[in-house]
Tab-separated table of C-alpha atoms and ligand atoms in Angstrom:
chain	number	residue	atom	x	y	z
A	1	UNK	CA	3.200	-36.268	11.624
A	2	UNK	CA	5.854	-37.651	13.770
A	3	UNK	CA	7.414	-35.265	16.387
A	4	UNK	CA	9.989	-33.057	15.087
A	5	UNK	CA	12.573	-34.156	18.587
A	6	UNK	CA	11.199	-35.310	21.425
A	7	UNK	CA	13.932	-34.724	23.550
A	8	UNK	CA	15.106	-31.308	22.128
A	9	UNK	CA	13.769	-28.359	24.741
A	10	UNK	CA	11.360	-25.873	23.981
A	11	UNK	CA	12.288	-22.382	24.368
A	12	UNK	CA	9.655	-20.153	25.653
A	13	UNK	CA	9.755	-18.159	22.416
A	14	UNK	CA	10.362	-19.900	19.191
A	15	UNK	CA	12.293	-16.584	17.534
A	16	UNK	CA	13.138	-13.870	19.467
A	17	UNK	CA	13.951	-10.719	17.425
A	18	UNK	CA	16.049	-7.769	18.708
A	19	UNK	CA	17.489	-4.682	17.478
A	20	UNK	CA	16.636	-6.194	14.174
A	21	UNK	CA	17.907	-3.375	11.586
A	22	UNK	CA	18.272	-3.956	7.807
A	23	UNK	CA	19.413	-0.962	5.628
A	24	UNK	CA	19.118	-1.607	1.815
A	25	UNK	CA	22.509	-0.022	0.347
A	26	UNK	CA	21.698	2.843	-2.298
A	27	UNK	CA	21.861	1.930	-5.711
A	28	UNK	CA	22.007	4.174	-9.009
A	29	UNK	CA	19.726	6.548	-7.927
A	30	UNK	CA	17.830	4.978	-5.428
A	31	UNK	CA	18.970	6.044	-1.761
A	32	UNK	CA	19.512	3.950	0.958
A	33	UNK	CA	16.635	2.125	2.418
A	34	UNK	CA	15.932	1.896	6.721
A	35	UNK	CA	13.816	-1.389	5.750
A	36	UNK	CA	14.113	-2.255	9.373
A	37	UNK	CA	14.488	0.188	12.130
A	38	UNK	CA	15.185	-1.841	15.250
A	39	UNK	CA	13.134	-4.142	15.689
A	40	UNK	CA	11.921	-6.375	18.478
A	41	UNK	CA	9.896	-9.414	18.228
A	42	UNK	CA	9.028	-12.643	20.432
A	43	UNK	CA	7.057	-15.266	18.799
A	44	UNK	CA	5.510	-17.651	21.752
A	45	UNK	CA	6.384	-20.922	20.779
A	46	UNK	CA	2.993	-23.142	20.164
A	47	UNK	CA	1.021	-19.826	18.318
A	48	UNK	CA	-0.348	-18.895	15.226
A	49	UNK	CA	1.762	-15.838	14.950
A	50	UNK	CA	0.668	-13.189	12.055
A	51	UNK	CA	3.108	-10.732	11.304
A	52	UNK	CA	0.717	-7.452	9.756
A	53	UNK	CA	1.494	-4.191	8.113
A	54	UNK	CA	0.862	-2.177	4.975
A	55	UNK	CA	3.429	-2.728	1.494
A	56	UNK	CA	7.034	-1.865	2.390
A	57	UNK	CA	6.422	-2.037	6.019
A	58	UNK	CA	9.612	-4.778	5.937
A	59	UNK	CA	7.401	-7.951	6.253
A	60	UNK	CA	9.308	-10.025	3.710
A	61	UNK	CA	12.363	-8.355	5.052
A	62	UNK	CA	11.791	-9.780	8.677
A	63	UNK	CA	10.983	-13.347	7.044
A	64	UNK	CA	14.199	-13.365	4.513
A	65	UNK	CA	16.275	-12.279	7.418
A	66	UNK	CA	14.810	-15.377	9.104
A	67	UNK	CA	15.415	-17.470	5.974
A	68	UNK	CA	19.125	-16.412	5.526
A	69	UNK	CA	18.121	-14.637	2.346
A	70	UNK	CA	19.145	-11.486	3.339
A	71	UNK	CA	21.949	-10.276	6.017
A	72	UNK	CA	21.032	-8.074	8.391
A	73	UNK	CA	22.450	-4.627	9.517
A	74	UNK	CA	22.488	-4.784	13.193
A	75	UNK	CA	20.575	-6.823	15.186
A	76	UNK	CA	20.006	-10.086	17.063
A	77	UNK	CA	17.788	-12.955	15.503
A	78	UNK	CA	17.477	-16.604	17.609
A	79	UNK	CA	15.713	-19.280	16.237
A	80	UNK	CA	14.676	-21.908	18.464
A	81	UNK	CA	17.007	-20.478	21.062
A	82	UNK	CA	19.792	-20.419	18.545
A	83	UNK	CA	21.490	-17.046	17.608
A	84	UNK	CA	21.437	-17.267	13.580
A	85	UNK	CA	25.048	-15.698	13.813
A	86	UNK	CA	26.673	-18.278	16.381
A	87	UNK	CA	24.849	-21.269	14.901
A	88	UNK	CA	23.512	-20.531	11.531
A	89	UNK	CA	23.101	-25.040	10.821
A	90	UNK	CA	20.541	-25.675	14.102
A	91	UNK	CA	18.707	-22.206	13.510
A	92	UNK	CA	18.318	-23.194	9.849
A	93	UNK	CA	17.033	-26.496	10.543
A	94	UNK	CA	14.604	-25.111	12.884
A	95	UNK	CA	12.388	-23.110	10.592
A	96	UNK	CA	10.800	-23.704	6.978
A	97	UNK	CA	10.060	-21.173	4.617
A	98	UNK	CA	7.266	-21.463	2.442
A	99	UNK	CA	8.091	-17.924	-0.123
A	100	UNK	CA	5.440	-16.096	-2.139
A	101	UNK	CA	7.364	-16.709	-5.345
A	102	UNK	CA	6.438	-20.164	-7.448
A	103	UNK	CA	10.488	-20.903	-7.434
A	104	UNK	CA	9.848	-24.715	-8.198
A	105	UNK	CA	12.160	-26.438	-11.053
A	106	UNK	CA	9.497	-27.161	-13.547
A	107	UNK	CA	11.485	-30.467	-14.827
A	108	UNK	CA	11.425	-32.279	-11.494
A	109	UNK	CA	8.249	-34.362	-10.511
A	110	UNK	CA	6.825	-33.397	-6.896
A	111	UNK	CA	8.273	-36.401	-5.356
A	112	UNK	CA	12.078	-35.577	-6.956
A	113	UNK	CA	11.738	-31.841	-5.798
A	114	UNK	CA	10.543	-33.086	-1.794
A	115	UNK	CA	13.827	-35.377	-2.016
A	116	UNK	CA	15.763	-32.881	-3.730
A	117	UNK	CA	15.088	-30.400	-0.421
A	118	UNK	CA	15.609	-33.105	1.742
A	119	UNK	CA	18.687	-33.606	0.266
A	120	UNK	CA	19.845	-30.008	0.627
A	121	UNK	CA	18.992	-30.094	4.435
A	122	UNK	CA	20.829	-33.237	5.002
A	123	UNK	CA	17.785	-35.564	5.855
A	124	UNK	CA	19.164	-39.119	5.619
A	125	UNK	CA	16.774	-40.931	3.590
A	126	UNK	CA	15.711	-43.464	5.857
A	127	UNK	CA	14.108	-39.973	8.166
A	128	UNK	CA	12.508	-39.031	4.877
A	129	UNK	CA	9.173	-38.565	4.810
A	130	UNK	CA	8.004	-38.029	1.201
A	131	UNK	CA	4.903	-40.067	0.850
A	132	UNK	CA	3.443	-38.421	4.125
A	133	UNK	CA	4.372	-34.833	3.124
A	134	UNK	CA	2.813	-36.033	-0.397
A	135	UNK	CA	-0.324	-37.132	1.023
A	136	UNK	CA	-0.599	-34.301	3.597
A	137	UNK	CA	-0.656	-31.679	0.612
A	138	UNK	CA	-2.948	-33.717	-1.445
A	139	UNK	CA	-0.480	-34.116	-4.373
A	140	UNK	CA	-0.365	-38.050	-3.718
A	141	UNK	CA	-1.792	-38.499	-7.379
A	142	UNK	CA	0.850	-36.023	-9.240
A	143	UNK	CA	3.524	-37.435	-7.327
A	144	UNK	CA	5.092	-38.624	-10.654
A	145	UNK	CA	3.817	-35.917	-13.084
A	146	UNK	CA	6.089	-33.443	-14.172
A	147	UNK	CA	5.987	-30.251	-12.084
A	148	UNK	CA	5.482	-27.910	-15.020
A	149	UNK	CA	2.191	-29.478	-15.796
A	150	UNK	CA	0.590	-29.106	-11.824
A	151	UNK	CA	-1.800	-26.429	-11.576
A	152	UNK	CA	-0.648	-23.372	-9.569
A	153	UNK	CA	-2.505	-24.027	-6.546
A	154	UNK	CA	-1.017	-27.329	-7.046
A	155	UNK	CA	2.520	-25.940	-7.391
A	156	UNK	CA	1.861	-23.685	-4.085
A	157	UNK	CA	0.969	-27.283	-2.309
A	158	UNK	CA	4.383	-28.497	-3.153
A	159	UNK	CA	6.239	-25.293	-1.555
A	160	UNK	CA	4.361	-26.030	1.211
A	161	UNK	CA	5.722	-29.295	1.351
A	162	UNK	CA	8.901	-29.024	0.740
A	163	UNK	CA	8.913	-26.223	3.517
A	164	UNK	CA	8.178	-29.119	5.608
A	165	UNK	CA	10.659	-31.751	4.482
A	166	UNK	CA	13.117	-31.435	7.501
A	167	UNK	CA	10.383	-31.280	10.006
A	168	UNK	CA	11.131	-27.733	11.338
A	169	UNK	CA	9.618	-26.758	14.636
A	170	UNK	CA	8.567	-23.463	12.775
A	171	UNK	CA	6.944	-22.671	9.754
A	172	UNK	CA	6.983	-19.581	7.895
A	173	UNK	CA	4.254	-18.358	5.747
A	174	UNK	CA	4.159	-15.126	3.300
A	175	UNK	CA	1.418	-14.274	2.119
A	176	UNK	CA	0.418	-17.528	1.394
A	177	UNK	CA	-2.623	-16.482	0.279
A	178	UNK	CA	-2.108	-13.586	-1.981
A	179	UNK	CA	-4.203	-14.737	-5.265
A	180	UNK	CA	-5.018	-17.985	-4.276
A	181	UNK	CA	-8.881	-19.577	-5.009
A	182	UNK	CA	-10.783	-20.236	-1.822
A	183	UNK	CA	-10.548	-24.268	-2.256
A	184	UNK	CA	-6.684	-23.730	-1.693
A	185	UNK	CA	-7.149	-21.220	0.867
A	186	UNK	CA	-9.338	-23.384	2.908
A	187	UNK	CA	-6.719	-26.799	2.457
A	188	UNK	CA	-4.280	-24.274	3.168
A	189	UNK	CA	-5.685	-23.093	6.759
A	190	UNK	CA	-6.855	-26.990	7.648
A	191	UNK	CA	-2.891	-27.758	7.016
A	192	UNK	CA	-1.663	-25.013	9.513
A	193	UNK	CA	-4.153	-25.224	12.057
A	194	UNK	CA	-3.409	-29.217	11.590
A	195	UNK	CA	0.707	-28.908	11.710
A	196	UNK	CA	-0.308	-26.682	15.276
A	197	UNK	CA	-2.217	-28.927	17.111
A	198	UNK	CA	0.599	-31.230	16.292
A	199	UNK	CA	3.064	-28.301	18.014
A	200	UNK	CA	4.671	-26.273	14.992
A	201	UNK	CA	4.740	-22.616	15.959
A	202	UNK	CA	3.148	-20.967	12.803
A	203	UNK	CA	4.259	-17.333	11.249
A	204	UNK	CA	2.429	-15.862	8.398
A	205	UNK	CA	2.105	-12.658	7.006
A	206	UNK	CA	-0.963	-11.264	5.082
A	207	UNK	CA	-2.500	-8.206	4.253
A	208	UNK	CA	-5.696	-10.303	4.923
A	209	UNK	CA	-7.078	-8.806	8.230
A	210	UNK	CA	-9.912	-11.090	8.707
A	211	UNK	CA	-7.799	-13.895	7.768
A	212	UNK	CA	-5.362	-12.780	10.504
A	213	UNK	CA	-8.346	-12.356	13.263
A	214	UNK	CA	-9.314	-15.902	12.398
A	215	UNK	CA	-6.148	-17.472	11.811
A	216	UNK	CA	-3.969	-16.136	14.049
A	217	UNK	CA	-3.488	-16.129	17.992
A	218	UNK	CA	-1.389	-13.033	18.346
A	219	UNK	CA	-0.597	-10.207	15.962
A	220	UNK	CA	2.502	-7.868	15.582
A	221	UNK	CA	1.754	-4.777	13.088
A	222	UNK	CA	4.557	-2.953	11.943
A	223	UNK	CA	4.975	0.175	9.634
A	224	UNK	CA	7.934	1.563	8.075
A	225	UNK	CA	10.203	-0.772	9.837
A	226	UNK	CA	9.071	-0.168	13.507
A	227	UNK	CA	6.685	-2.190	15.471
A	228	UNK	CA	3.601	-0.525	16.098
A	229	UNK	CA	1.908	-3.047	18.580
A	230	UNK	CA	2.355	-6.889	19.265
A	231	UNK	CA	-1.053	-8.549	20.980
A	232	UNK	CA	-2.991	-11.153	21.067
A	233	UNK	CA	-5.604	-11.305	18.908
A	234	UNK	CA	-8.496	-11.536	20.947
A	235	UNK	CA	-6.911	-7.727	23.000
A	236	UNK	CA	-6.340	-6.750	19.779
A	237	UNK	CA	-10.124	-7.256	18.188
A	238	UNK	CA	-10.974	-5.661	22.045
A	239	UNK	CA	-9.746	-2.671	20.931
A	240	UNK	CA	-12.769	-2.507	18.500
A	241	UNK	CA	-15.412	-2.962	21.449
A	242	UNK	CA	-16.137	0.657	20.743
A	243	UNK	CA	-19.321	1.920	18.991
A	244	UNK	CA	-20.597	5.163	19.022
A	245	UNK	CA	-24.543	5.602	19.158
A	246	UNK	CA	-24.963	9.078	17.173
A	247	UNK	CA	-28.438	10.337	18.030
A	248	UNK	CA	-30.016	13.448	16.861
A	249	UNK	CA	-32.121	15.418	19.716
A	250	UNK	CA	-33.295	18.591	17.601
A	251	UNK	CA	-32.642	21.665	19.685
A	252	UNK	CA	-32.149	20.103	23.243
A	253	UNK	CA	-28.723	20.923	24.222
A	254	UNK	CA	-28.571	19.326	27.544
A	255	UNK	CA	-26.178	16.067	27.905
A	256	UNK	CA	-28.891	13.462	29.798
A	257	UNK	CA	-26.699	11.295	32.793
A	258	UNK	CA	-25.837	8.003	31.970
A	259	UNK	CA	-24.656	4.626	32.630
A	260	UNK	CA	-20.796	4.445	34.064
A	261	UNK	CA	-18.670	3.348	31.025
A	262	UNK	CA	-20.449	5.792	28.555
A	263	UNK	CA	-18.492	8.951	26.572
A	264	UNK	CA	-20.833	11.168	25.762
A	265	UNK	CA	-20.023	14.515	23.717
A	266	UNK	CA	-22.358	16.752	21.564
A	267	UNK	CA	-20.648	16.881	18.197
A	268	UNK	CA	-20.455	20.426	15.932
A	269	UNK	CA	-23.673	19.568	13.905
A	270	UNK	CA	-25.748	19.353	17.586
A	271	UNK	CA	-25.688	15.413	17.601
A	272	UNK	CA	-25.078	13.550	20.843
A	273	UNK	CA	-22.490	11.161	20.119
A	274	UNK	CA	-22.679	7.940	22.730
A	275	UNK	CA	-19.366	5.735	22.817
A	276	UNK	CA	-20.157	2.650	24.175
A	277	UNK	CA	-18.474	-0.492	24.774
A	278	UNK	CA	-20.819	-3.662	23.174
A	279	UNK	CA	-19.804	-5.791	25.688
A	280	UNK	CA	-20.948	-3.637	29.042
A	281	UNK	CA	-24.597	-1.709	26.953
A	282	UNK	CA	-26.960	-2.374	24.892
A	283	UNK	CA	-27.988	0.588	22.484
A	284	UNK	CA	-31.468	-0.149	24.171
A	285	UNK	CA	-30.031	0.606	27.736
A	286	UNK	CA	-28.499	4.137	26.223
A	287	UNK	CA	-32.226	4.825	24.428
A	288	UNK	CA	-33.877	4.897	27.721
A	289	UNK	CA	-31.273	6.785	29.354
A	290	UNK	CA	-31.735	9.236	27.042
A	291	UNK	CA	-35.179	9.394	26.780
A	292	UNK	CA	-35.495	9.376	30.669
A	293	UNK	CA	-33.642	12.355	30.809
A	294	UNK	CA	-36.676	13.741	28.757
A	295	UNK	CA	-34.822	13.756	25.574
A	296	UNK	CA	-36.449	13.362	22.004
A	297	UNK	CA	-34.961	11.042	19.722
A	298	UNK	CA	-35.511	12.350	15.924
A	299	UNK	CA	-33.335	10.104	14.527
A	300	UNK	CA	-30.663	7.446	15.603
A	301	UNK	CA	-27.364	5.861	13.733
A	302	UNK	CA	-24.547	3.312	15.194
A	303	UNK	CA	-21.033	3.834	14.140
A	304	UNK	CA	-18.984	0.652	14.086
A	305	UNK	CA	-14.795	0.913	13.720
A	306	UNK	CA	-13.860	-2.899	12.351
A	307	UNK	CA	-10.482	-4.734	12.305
A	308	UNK	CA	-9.598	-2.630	9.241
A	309	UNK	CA	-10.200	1.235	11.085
A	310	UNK	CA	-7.607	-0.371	14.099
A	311	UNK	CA	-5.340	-1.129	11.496
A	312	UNK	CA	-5.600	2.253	9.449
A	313	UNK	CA	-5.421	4.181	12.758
A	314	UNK	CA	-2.634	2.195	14.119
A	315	UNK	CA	-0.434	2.634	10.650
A	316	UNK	CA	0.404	5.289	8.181
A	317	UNK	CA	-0.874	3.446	5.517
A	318	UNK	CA	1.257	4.586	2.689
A	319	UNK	CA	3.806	3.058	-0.033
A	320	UNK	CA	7.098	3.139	0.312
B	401	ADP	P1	6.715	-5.751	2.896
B	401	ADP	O1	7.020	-7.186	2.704
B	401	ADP	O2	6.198	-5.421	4.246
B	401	ADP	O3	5.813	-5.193	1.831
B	401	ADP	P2	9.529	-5.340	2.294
B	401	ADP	O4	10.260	-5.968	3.413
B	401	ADP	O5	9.447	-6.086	1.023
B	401	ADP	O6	8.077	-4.901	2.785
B	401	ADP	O7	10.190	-3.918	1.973
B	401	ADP	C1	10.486	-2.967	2.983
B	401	ADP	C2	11.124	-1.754	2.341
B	401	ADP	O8	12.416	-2.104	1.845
B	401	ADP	C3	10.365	-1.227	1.146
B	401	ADP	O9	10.464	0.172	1.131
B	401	ADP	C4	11.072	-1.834	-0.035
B	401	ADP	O10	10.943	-1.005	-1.154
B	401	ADP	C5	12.499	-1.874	0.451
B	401	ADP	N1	13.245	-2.992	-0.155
B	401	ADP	C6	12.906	-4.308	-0.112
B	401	ADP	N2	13.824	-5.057	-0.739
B	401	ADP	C7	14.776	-4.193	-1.186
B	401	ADP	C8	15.990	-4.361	-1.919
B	401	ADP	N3	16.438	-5.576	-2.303
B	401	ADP	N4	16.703	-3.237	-2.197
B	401	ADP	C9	16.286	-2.020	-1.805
B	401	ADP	N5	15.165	-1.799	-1.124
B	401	ADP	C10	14.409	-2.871	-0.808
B	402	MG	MG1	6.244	-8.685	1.326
């Protein structure tokens, strides 16, 4: 892919969010809505960026603010270093949205509905870049057919593509892969991790975690319109380097000294519980302290937290 501007600066953060606020008027009986409570976000230009939380945490929100969907409350939004307020034409052109929705006109053929978006951005045909877009989504062989008869992991290709059709520096993903087959899911990922090497700064939202861990270089979770922690990925996963080594010693009540690093309590039932970081012990190292300490072992279990137990701690995990 050709790049987007070569001369055009990069801003240290490809959107910077602040204050970001979004309340949903009331209507009939529904009350108002605080979708967004004040939010602040950087997105470091270059990343993989995956933007987490549980249903009606304001996800989609955030993104159609980004799109221009929806108008925010209160709040500051730049895109590529342009305030969406003061210049609404570059911040526009800077991102691409691919939505959840299939929203594709099902009389147009792939190739008429990549111009037809190229059109409504204002790409001058001879900066077009159909057949490329085409090929890089694999739908070089439906290129003609009509759009109604393309599969829909097919028809999720094309929004991909036609997210792309004004080469933005930033592309926005969500949930791309809500109910997709893992064939797509798989050309999906080798596209993103492709369009980043080449320099597009990637956002994506999914209620995926593992998908996040391996997709994404830093995470923001939010819940009920407030951020609850922005990280990279690799702090964030650190954050389950924490096992506990439960170990049952019958009737010796006596905590045995251990390595440095090592929480030790004797829980209700008269277990020693061992938290351990993986990284620093090995369960073996915590076995012979306790045995050394002249400590019978009757019987032994490991308790692992994963990406999912972070996330459940971290949010309130419920609808609404
Ligand atoms: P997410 O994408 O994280 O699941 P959303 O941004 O879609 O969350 O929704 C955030 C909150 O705002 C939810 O409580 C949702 O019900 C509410 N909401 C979303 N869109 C509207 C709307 N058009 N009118 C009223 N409330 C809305
Ligand atoms: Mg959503």
């Amino acid at each position: 892919m050709p790049a987007p501007d070569d001369t055009a600066f990069s801003p240290a953060s490809a959107i910077e969010i602040s204050g970001l606020t979004k309340t949903y008027a009331a209507a009939g009986r529904a009350p108002e809505k605080h979708a967004l409570k004040g939010l602040d976000l950087q997105i470091p230009t270059g990343s993989i960026f995956g933007l987490l939380g549980p249903n009606g945490a304001g996800k989609s929100t955030t993104i159609n603010i980004l799109a221009g969907l929806v108008r925010k409350t209160a709040g500051q939004v730049r895109i590529w270093g342009f305030d969406q307020d003061v210049n609404p034409r570059q911040s526009r052109a800077a991102i691409g949205i691919m939505p959840q929705e299939l929203n594709i006109d099902p009389f147009f053929t792939p190739r008429a509905s990549l111009e037809v978006q190229a059109g409504l951005y204002g790409v001058p045909k001879a900066e077009r870049w159909t057949d490329e877009l085409l090929e890089l989504v694999g739908l070089t062989d439906q290129a003609e057919s009509y759009t109604r008869n393309l599969s829909g992991g097919m028809k999720r290709r094309l929004l991909l593509a036609k997210a792309l059709v004004h080469r933005p520096q930033i592309l926005v993903l969500d949930e791309p892969t809500a109910g997709v087959d893992i064939t797509l899911r798989e050309m999906l990922w080798q596209n993103v991790r492709k369009l980043n090497e080449q320099g597009m700064t990637i956002i994506l939202t999914t209620h995926y975690l593992e998908e996040a861990e391996e997709m994404c270089d830093r995470i923001a979770i939010i819940d009920r319109g407030e951020l609850v922690l922005c990280e990279d990925t690799h702090t964030l996963l650190g954050r389950t380097d924490s096992k506990t080594l439960v170990i049952d010693t019958g009737e010796a009540s006596a905590l045995p000294g251990l390595p440095e690093g090592i929480r030790v309590e004797r829980r209700a039932d008269g277990r020693l519980a061992l938290g351990y970081a993986p990284s620093r012990h090995t369960v073996d190292q915590l076995i012979d302290a306790v045995r050394g300490a002249g400590l019978s072992i009757r019987d032994i279990a490991v308790e692992a937290p994963d990406l999912e137990d972070v996330f459940l701690r971290l949010t309130s995990h419920r609808e609404g």
